Each structure stands twice: as C-alpha cells, then as structure tokens.
mmCIF file of C-alpha atoms and ligand atoms in Angstrom:
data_model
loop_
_atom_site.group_PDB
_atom_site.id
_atom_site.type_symbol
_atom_site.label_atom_id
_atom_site.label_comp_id
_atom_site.label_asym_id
_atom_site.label_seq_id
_atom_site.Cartn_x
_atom_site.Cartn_y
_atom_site.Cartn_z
ATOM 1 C CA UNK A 26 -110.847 51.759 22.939
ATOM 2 C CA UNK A 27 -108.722 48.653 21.778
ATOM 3 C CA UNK A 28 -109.970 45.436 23.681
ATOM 4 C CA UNK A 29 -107.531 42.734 25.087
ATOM 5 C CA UNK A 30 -107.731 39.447 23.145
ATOM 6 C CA UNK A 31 -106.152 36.603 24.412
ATOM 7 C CA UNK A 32 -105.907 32.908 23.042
ATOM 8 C CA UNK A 33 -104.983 29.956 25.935
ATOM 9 C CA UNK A 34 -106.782 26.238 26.996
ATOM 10 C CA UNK A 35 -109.314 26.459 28.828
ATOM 11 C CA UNK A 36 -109.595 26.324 32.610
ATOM 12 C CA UNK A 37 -112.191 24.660 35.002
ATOM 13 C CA UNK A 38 -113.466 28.165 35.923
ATOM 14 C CA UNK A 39 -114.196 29.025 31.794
ATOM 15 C CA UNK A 40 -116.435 26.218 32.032
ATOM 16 C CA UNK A 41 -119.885 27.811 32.440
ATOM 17 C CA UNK A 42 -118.699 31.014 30.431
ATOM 18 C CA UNK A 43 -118.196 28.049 27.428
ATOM 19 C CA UNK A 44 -121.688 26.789 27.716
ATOM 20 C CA UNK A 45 -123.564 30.074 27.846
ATOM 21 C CA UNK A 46 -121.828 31.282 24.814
ATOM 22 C CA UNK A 47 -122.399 28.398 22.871
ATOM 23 C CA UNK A 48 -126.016 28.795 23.878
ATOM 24 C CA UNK A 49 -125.385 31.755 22.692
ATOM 25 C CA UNK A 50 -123.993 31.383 19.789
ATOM 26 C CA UNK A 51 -125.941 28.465 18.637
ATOM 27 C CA UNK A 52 -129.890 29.360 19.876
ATOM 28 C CA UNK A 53 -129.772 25.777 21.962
ATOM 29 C CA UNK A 54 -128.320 23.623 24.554
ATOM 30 C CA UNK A 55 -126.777 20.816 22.270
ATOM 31 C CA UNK A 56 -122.924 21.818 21.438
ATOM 32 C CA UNK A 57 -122.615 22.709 25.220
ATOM 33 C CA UNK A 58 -123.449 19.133 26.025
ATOM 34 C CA UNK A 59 -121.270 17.603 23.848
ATOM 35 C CA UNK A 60 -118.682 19.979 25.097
ATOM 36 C CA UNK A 61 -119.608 18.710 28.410
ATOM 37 C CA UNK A 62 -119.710 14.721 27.413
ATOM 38 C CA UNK A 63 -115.991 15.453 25.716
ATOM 39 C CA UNK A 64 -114.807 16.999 29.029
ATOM 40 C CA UNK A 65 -115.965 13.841 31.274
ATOM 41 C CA UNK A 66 -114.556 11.100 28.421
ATOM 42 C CA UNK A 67 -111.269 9.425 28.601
ATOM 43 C CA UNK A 68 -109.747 10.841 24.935
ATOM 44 C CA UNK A 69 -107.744 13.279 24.092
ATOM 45 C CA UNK A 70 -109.015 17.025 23.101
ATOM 46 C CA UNK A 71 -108.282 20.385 22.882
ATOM 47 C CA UNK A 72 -110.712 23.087 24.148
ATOM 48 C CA UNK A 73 -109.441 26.744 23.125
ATOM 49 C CA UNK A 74 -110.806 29.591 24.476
ATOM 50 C CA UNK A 75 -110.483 33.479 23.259
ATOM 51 C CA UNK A 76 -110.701 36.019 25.672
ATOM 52 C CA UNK A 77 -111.492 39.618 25.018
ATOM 53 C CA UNK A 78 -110.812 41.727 28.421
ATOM 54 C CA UNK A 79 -110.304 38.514 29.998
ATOM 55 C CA UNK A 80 -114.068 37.074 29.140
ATOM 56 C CA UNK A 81 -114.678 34.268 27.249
ATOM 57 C CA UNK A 82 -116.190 35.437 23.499
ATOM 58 C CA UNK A 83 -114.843 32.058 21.642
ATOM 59 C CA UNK A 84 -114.616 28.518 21.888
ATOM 60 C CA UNK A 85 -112.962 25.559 19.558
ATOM 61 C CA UNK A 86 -112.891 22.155 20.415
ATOM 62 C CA UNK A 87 -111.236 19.318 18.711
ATOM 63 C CA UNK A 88 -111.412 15.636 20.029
ATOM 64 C CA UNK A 89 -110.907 12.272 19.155
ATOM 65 C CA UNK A 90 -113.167 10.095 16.413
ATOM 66 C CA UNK A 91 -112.814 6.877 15.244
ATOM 67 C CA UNK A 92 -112.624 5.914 10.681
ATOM 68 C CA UNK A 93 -114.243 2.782 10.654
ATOM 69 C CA UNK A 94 -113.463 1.309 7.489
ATOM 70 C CA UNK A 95 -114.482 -2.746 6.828
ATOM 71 C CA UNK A 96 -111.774 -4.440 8.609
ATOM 72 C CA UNK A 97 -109.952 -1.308 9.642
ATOM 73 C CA UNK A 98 -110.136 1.325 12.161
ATOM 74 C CA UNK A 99 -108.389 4.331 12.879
ATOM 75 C CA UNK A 100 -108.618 7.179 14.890
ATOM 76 C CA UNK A 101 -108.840 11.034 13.953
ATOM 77 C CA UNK A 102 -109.979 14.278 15.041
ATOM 78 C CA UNK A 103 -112.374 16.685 14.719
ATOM 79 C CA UNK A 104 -113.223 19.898 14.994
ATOM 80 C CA UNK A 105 -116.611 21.102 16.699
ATOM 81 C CA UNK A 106 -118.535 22.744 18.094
ATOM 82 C CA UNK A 107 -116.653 26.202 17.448
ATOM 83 C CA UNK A 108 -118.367 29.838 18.076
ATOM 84 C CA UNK A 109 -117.487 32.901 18.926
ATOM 85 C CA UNK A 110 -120.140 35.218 20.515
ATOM 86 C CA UNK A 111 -122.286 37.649 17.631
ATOM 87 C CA UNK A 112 -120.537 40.714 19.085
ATOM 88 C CA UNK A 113 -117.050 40.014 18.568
ATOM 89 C CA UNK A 114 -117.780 37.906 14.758
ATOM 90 C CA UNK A 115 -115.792 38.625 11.491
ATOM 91 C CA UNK A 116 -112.925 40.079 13.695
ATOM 92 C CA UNK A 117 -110.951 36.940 12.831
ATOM 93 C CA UNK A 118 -111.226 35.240 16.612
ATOM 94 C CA UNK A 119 -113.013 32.052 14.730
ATOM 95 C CA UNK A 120 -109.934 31.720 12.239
ATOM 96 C CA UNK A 121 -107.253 31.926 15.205
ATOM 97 C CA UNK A 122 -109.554 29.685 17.246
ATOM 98 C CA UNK A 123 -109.393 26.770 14.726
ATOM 99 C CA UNK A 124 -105.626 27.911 13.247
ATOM 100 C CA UNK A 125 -104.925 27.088 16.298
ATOM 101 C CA UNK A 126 -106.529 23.782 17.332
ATOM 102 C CA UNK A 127 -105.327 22.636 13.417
ATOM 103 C CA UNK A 128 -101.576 23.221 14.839
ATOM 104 C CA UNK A 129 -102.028 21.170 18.053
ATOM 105 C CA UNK A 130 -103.509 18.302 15.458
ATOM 106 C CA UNK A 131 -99.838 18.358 14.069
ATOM 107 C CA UNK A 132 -98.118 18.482 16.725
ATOM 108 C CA UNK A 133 -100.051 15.310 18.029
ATOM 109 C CA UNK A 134 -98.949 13.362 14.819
ATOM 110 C CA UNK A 135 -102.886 12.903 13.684
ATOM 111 C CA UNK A 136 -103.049 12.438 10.032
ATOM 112 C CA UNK A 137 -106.503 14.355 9.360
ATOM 113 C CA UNK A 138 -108.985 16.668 10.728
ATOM 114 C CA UNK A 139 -112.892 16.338 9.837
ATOM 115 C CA UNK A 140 -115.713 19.129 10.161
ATOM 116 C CA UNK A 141 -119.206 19.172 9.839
ATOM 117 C CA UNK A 142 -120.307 22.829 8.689
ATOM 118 C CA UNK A 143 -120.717 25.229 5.789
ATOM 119 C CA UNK A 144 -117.977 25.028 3.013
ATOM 120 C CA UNK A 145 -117.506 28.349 2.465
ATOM 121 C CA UNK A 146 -116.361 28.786 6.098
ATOM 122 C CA UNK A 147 -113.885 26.031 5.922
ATOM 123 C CA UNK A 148 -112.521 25.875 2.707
ATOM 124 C CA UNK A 149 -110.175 28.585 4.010
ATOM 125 C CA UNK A 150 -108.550 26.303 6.206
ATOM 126 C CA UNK A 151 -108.028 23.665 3.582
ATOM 127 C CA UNK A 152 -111.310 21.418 4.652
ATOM 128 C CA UNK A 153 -112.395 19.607 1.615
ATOM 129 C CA UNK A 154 -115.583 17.376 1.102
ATOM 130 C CA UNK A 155 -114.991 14.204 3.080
ATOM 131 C CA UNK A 156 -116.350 11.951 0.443
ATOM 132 C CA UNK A 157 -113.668 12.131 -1.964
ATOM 133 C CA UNK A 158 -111.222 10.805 0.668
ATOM 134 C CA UNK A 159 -113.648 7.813 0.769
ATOM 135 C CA UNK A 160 -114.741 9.490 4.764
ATOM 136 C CA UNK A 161 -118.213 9.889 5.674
ATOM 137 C CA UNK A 162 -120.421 10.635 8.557
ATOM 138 C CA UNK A 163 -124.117 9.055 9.427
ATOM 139 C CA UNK A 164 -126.124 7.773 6.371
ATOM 140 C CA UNK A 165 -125.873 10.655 4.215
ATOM 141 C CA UNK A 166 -122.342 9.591 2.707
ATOM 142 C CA UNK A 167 -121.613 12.532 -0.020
ATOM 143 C CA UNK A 168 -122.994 15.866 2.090
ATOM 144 C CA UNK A 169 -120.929 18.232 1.171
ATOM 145 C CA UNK A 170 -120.993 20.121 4.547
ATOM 146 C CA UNK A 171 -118.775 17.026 5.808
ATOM 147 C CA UNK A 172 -115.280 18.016 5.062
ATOM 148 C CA UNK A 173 -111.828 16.550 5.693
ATOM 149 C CA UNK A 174 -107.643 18.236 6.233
ATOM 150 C CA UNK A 175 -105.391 15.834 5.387
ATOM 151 C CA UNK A 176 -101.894 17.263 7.268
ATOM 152 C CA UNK A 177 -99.567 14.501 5.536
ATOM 153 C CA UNK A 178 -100.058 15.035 1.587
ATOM 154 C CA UNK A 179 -97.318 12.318 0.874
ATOM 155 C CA UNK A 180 -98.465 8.934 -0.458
ATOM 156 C CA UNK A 181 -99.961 7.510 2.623
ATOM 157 C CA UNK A 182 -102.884 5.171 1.800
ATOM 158 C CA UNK A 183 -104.963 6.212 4.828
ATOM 159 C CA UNK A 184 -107.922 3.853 6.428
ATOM 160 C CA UNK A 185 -111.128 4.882 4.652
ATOM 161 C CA UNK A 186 -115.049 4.712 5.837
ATOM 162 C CA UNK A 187 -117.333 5.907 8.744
ATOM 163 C CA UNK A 188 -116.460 8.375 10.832
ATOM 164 C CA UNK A 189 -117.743 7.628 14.111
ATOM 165 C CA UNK A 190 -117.934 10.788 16.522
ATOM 166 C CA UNK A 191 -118.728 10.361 20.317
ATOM 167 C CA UNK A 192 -122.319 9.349 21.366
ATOM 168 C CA UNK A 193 -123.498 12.813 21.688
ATOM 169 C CA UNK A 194 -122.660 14.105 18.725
ATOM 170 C CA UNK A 195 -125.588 11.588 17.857
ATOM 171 C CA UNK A 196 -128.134 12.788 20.288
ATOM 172 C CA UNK A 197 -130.165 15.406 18.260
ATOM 173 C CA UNK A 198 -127.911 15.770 14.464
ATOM 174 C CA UNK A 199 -130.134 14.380 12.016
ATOM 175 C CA UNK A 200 -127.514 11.764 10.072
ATOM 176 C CA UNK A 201 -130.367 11.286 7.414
HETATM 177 C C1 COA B 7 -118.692 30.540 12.329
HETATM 178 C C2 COA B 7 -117.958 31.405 13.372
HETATM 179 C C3 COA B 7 -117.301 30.482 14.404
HETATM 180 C C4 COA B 7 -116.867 32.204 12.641
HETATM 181 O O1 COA B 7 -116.124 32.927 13.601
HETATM 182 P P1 COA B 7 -115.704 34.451 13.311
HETATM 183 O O2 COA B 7 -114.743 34.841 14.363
HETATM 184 O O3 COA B 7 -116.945 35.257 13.186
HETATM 185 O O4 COA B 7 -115.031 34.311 11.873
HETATM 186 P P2 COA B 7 -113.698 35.011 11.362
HETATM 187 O O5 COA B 7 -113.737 36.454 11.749
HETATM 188 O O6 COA B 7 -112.527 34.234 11.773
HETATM 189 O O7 COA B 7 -113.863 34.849 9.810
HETATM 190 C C5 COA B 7 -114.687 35.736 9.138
HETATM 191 C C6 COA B 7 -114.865 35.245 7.719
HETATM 192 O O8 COA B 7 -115.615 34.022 7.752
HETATM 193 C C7 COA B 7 -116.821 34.200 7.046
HETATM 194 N N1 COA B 7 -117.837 33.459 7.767
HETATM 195 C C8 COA B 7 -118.161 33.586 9.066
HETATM 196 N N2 COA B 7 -119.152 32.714 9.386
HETATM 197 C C9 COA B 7 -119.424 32.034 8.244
HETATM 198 C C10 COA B 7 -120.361 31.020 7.921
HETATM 199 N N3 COA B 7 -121.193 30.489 8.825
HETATM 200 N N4 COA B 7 -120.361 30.569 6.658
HETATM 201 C C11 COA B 7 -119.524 31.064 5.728
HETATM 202 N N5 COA B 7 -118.623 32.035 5.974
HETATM 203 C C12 COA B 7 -118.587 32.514 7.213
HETATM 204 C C13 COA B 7 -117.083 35.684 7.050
HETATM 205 O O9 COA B 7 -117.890 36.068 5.989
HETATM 206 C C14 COA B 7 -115.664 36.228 6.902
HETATM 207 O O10 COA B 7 -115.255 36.104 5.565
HETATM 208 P P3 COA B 7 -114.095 37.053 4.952
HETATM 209 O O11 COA B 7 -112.833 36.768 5.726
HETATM 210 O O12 COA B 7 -114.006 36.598 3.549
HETATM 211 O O13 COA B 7 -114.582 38.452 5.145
HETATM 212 C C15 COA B 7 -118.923 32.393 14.057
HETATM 213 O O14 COA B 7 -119.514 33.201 13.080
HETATM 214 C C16 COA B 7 -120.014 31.749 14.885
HETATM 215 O O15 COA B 7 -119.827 31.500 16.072
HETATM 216 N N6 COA B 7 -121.184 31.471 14.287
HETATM 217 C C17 COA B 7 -122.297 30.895 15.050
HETATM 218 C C18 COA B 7 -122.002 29.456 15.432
HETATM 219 C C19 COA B 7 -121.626 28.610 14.228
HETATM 220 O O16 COA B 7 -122.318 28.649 13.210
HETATM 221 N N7 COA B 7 -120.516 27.844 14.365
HETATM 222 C C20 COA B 7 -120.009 27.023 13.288
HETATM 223 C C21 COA B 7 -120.788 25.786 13.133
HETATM 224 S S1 COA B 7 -120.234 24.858 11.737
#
C-alpha cells in the first residue's frame, strides 16, 4: 500500500512528535534539546518536517551561527540535527529534508551552509571539509566530519575562522 509523504514547516503541535523521533533516531535526548533551545532563541531557522500518513518520520533543522574570524564576524547557517525515523531510512526523505532546507538558505541570501557529520552522507549535497575554506568548529580545526556549501562560487573573499554554533550545541559534543 503506497504511504502519503508530505514535506511542510513544522507546527507547534509536531513539536513532541520532533523530539521523540530524534530520540529515536539518535539513542539520546541531546539533538531534541538543541531543537528545543533553537525554538525559544531570537534567530532565524528553519525546522522541516516529513510526514508519512500525516506522522512525523523526519526532521531538518537549519539555524543561524556566527564565523568568527580575528577582527571579523559573520553570520551563517547550519544544518543539524537531521533524522528520519529507522523505518522509513534510504527512501530518500533525508535528501528532500536537507534539499530542501539548502533552498530556503538561498533564498535567505546566506552565503554558506556548515555540517557536522559523516562525509559520505554529505558530499552528495556538495558539503566539503570546512578547513579548506579556512572554517572550523571547537579545537579540533581540520576534522574532516566538519564540512562547508558555499552557494555563491564567484570571487567573494568570505570572513574566515570559528564557527560558533548556539550554546547547546556545546553542552555534551566533545570539541576535542
Ligand atoms: C542520516 C539520515 C538522516 C539519512 O536519511 P535517509 O532518509 O535515510 O537518507 P536518504 O534516503 O535520503 O539517502 C540514502 C543514502 O544515504 C546513505 N546514507 C544514509 N545514512 C548515511 C550515513 N550515516 N553515512 C553515510 N551514508 C549514509 C545511504 O547509504 C544511501 O546511499 P545511496 O543513495 O548511495 O544508496 C538517517 O539515516 C538518520 O536519521 N540517521 C540517524 C540519525 C543521524 O545519524 N543523523 C545524521 C547525523 S550527522
């Protein structure tokens, strides 16, 4: 029997369906705190649901961060945490998910996207290792699981250095 899949932003009443999957999803209650924390802030973000008979089974957020470079700052966005429930994986939700949220970066005129996750994932979507743009995050400066999307290949001499994600991203990811 074909299923229903839907895309759309979330609502107030997707909240709790958006924690328990990331619980879910992820074996702990971090990325549904931070999803949380991101809610209650005062910067911009996009949280994208996918629905499958009209119940959640994946989640994307972007938000804001800030490129703290010496003397300069800019700001930036990235994407995390993103999941999509184990029975409804490798069906290609996680790809429209973060298609998705890369499109809304665009339209909002940001210049690049970071990530924190596996490579092979991301490459896909054009993430490359941070590093090389002169972009890092915590102490760890060339991991290659922190990757960058630059939208605006033209010869823009973008503000380099740390890339400083909200407070809770901090709480229990080991920047070592
Ligand atoms: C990672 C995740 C969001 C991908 O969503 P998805 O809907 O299952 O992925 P899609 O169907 O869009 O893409 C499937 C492709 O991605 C690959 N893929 C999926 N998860 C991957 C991972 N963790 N690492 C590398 N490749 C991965 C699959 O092998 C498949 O490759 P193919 O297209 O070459 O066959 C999902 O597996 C998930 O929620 N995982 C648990 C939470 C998590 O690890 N989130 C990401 C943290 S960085």
């Amino acid at each position: 029997m074909s299923r229903c899949l839907e895309f759309r932003e979330e609502t107030d009443a997707d909240f709790d369906a958006i924690a328990s999957l990331h619980d879910t999803a992820f074996g702990g209650g971090m990325e549904s705190r931070i999803v949380t924390c991101i809610r209650q802030g005062h910067r911009p973000y996009l949280s994208y649901v996918a629905l499958s008979d009209s119940r959640v089974c994946g989640h994307a957020l972007f938000s804001e961060v800030d490129v703290i470079g010496a003397g300069t700052s800019a700001i930036a966005v990235a994407l995390g945490p993103v999941a999509v429930l184990p029975a409804h994986q490798l069906q290609g939700i996680g790809t429209q998910l973060i298609r998705h949220g890369l499109k809304w970066c665009r339209e909002l005129h940001y210049d690049r996207c970071f990530v924190l996750g596996d490579p092979a994932y991301y490459g896909r979507f054009g993430f490359c290792q941070a590093f090389a743009s002169g972009c890092w995050f915590g102490t760890r400066r060339d991991r290659p699981a922190f990757q960058i999307l630059l939208f605006d290949q033209g010869p823009v001499d973008l503000p380099r250095g740390e890339v400083r994600y909200a407070p809770v991203f901090y709480e229990e990811e080991s920047v070592n």
